[in-house]
Amino acid sequence: MLAHGAADRRRACHTPTLVTVDAGGRPCARTVVLRGVDPEVGTLRCHTDARSPKVDEITRSGWVSWHVYDMAAKVQLRCGGSARVEREGATVDVAWDNTPLMSRRCYLAPRAPGAPSEGPSANLPEALIERDPTSEESEGGRAHFAVVVCDVLEIEWLWLHHAGHRRAWWSRDGVGEAWRGGWLEP
């Protein structure tokens, strides 16, 4: 489900909720675009502006949770694991190279996401409010581009069914470790 979601924007798993914890211990949830799934290693990946508060939250705690609900399949997935923010390296370079110009435009924002504003704002350079940047113009956004990589260590699956729900869990101690799991009461 997750791999299909990363590959197809029409799938429910394409836009999961990513949950972090702020400095005050409060949960912070936001919808992100699932950009990559590696089922062999067990990682999930999304992109973010490096100035976003979630970057500090992930760096501080090192842990995130993901939530997705596929209404058609009536399946909820909750995944948790250790996370890191990468700003340099092959993973980030490939992700940036594969980011469409319309998406790169977001990383050209003059102010950090969540910064106070005098009123409604697109937070884009004036010249790009009505158009996508050229490839050359978009390169300025690379400095703000980051990849969130999560090593999934826990998965909980819930299937909603009129004849009775089903619930299961899996966990592992670390990347490359064997998964263990079982059934839970729904």
Short mmCIF file of C-alpha atoms in Angstrom, two decimals:
data_model
loop_
_atom_site.label_atom_id
_atom_site.label_comp_id
_atom_site.label_asym_id
_atom_site.label_seq_id
_atom_site.Cartn_x
_atom_site.Cartn_y
_atom_site.Cartn_z
CA MET A 1 0.00 0.00 0.00
CA LEU A 2 2.72 2.46 0.93
CA ALA A 3 4.87 1.73 -2.11
CA HIS A 4 1.88 2.22 -4.39
CA GLY A 5 1.10 5.46 -2.56
CA ALA A 6 4.57 6.85 -3.14
CA ALA A 7 4.33 6.05 -6.85
CA ASP A 8 0.74 7.14 -7.55
CA ARG A 9 -0.68 10.47 -6.37
CA ARG A 10 -4.23 9.12 -6.73
CA ARG A 11 -3.68 6.54 -3.96
CA ALA A 12 -4.71 7.26 -0.38
CA CYS A 13 -1.24 6.45 0.91
CA HIS A 14 0.25 9.25 -1.21
CA THR A 15 -0.55 11.83 1.46
CA PRO A 16 -0.02 10.38 4.94
CA THR A 17 0.02 12.34 8.16
CA LEU A 18 3.48 12.76 9.67
CA VAL A 19 3.57 13.32 13.43
CA THR A 20 6.45 14.82 15.38
CA VAL A 21 6.74 16.18 18.93
CA ASP A 22 7.56 19.84 19.56
CA ALA A 23 9.90 21.20 22.25
CA GLY A 24 6.98 21.42 24.69
CA GLY A 25 6.13 17.74 24.25
CA ARG A 26 3.02 18.43 22.15
CA PRO A 27 2.28 16.28 19.09
CA CYS A 28 2.42 18.11 15.75
CA ALA A 29 0.64 16.46 12.83
CA ARG A 30 0.71 17.50 9.20
CA THR A 31 -0.08 15.99 5.83
CA VAL A 32 2.98 15.30 3.70
CA VAL A 33 3.56 13.71 0.32
CA LEU A 34 5.07 10.24 0.55
CA ARG A 35 8.01 10.46 -1.86
CA GLY A 36 9.70 7.12 -1.37
CA VAL A 37 9.30 3.69 0.17
CA ASP A 38 11.98 1.02 0.36
CA PRO A 39 10.24 -2.19 1.47
CA GLU A 40 13.51 -4.14 1.57
CA VAL A 41 15.15 -1.79 4.08
CA GLY A 42 11.89 -0.58 5.62
CA THR A 43 12.14 3.17 5.06
CA LEU A 44 9.63 5.91 4.29
CA ARG A 45 10.67 9.25 2.82
CA CYS A 46 9.17 12.70 2.35
CA HIS A 47 10.59 16.11 1.43
CA THR A 48 10.55 19.26 3.52
CA ASP A 49 11.82 22.79 3.67
CA ALA A 50 14.93 22.67 5.88
CA ARG A 51 13.64 25.78 7.71
CA SER A 52 10.41 24.04 8.73
CA PRO A 53 9.76 23.50 12.46
CA LYS A 54 9.46 19.74 11.81
CA VAL A 55 13.19 19.64 11.05
CA ASP A 56 14.07 20.77 14.58
CA GLU A 57 11.42 18.44 16.03
CA ILE A 58 12.83 15.44 14.19
CA THR A 59 16.41 16.38 15.01
CA ARG A 60 15.52 16.79 18.70
CA SER A 61 13.56 13.58 19.22
CA GLY A 62 14.74 11.33 16.41
CA TRP A 63 11.30 9.70 16.28
CA VAL A 64 8.24 10.15 14.05
CA SER A 65 4.91 8.47 13.47
CA TRP A 66 3.05 8.15 10.19
CA HIS A 67 -0.67 7.63 9.79
CA VAL A 68 -2.61 6.79 6.65
CA TYR A 69 -6.16 5.74 6.04
CA ASP A 70 -7.24 4.14 2.78
CA MET A 71 -11.00 4.61 2.69
CA ALA A 72 -11.53 2.30 -0.29
CA ALA A 73 -9.62 -0.56 1.35
CA LYS A 74 -10.88 0.39 4.83
CA VAL A 75 -7.34 0.03 6.14
CA GLN A 76 -5.54 2.24 8.62
CA LEU A 77 -1.75 2.02 8.94
CA ARG A 78 0.30 3.51 11.75
CA CYS A 79 4.06 3.37 11.34
CA GLY A 80 6.68 4.63 13.75
CA GLY A 81 10.41 4.76 13.66
CA SER A 82 13.65 6.61 13.98
CA ALA A 83 13.98 9.52 11.59
CA ARG A 84 16.66 11.81 10.31
CA VAL A 85 16.77 14.89 8.11
CA GLU A 86 19.24 14.74 5.24
CA ARG A 87 20.34 17.89 3.42
CA GLU A 88 23.31 16.57 1.48
CA GLY A 89 24.32 13.34 -0.22
CA ALA A 90 23.17 11.04 -2.97
CA THR A 91 19.63 10.51 -1.62
CA VAL A 92 19.02 14.25 -1.47
CA ASP A 93 20.64 14.92 -4.85
CA VAL A 94 18.49 12.29 -6.58
CA ALA A 95 15.36 13.54 -4.80
CA TRP A 96 16.07 17.14 -5.86
CA ASP A 97 16.79 16.11 -9.45
CA ASN A 98 13.45 14.26 -9.58
CA THR A 99 11.43 17.10 -8.03
CA PRO A 100 9.26 18.83 -10.65
CA LEU A 101 9.70 22.58 -11.15
CA MET A 102 6.23 23.29 -9.76
CA SER A 103 7.28 21.57 -6.51
CA ARG A 104 10.74 23.17 -6.45
CA ARG A 105 8.97 26.54 -6.41
CA CYS A 106 7.98 25.92 -2.75
CA TYR A 107 11.63 25.86 -1.68
CA LEU A 108 12.16 29.37 -3.09
CA ALA A 109 9.98 30.82 -0.30
CA PRO A 110 11.66 33.96 1.05
CA ARG A 111 10.47 33.27 4.62
CA ALA A 112 10.57 30.06 6.62
CA PRO A 113 7.38 27.98 6.71
CA GLY A 114 5.33 28.96 9.75
CA ALA A 115 6.92 32.41 10.07
CA PRO A 116 4.48 35.18 11.13
CA SER A 117 2.81 37.03 8.26
CA GLU A 118 0.97 40.36 8.02
CA GLY A 119 -1.88 38.55 6.25
CA PRO A 120 -2.57 35.78 3.70
CA SER A 121 0.62 35.06 1.79
CA ALA A 122 1.81 32.65 -0.87
CA ASN A 123 5.35 33.12 0.52
CA LEU A 124 6.74 33.01 -3.01
CA PRO A 125 8.92 35.41 -4.94
CA GLU A 126 6.56 37.86 -6.69
CA ALA A 127 7.75 36.72 -10.14
CA LEU A 128 6.74 33.10 -9.39
CA ILE A 129 3.24 33.54 -7.99
CA GLU A 130 1.63 32.87 -11.37
CA ARG A 131 4.21 30.55 -12.94
CA ASP A 132 6.68 27.76 -12.29
CA PRO A 133 10.35 28.67 -12.09
CA THR A 134 12.75 27.78 -14.83
CA SER A 135 15.24 25.05 -14.01
CA GLU A 136 17.89 27.71 -13.45
CA GLU A 137 15.62 29.80 -11.19
CA SER A 138 14.69 26.74 -9.15
CA GLU A 139 18.28 25.99 -8.16
CA GLY A 140 18.11 28.69 -5.49
CA GLY A 141 15.63 26.48 -3.63
CA ARG A 142 18.14 23.63 -3.26
CA ALA A 143 19.58 25.32 -0.15
CA HIS A 144 16.21 24.89 1.60
CA PHE A 145 15.47 21.37 0.36
CA ALA A 146 15.73 18.42 2.76
CA VAL A 147 14.65 14.79 2.85
CA VAL A 148 13.10 13.16 5.89
CA VAL A 149 14.06 9.48 6.05
CA CYS A 150 12.31 7.21 8.55
CA ASP A 151 13.58 3.75 9.44
CA VAL A 152 10.27 2.08 10.25
CA LEU A 153 10.49 0.03 13.45
CA GLU A 154 6.78 -0.41 14.25
CA ILE A 155 3.72 -1.00 12.10
CA GLU A 156 0.12 -1.35 13.19
CA TRP A 157 -2.54 -2.41 10.67
CA LEU A 158 -6.28 -2.09 11.18
CA TRP A 159 -8.86 -3.37 8.72
CA LEU A 160 -12.40 -2.16 9.25
CA HIS A 161 -15.07 -4.68 8.26
CA HIS A 162 -18.78 -4.94 8.97
CA ALA A 163 -18.37 -8.55 10.14
CA GLY A 164 -15.63 -7.59 12.58
CA HIS A 165 -12.45 -5.57 12.38
CA ARG A 166 -8.96 -7.12 12.28
CA ARG A 167 -5.82 -5.63 13.81
CA ALA A 168 -2.17 -6.68 13.71
CA TRP A 169 1.24 -5.34 14.66
CA TRP A 170 4.87 -5.81 13.63
CA SER A 171 8.05 -4.45 15.16
CA ARG A 172 11.79 -4.84 14.93
CA ASP A 173 14.72 -3.65 16.99
CA GLY A 174 16.56 -1.96 14.12
CA VAL A 175 17.12 -1.78 10.40
CA GLY A 176 18.05 -5.19 9.08
CA GLU A 177 16.62 -6.92 12.14
CA ALA A 178 13.89 -9.53 11.83
CA TRP A 179 10.28 -8.43 12.10
CA ARG A 180 8.09 -10.00 14.75
CA GLY A 181 4.38 -9.48 15.08
CA GLY A 182 0.99 -10.79 15.94
CA TRP A 183 -2.68 -10.09 16.19
CA LEU A 184 -4.32 -7.49 18.42
CA GLU A 185 -7.90 -7.05 19.48
CA PRO A 186 -9.45 -4.33 17.34
#
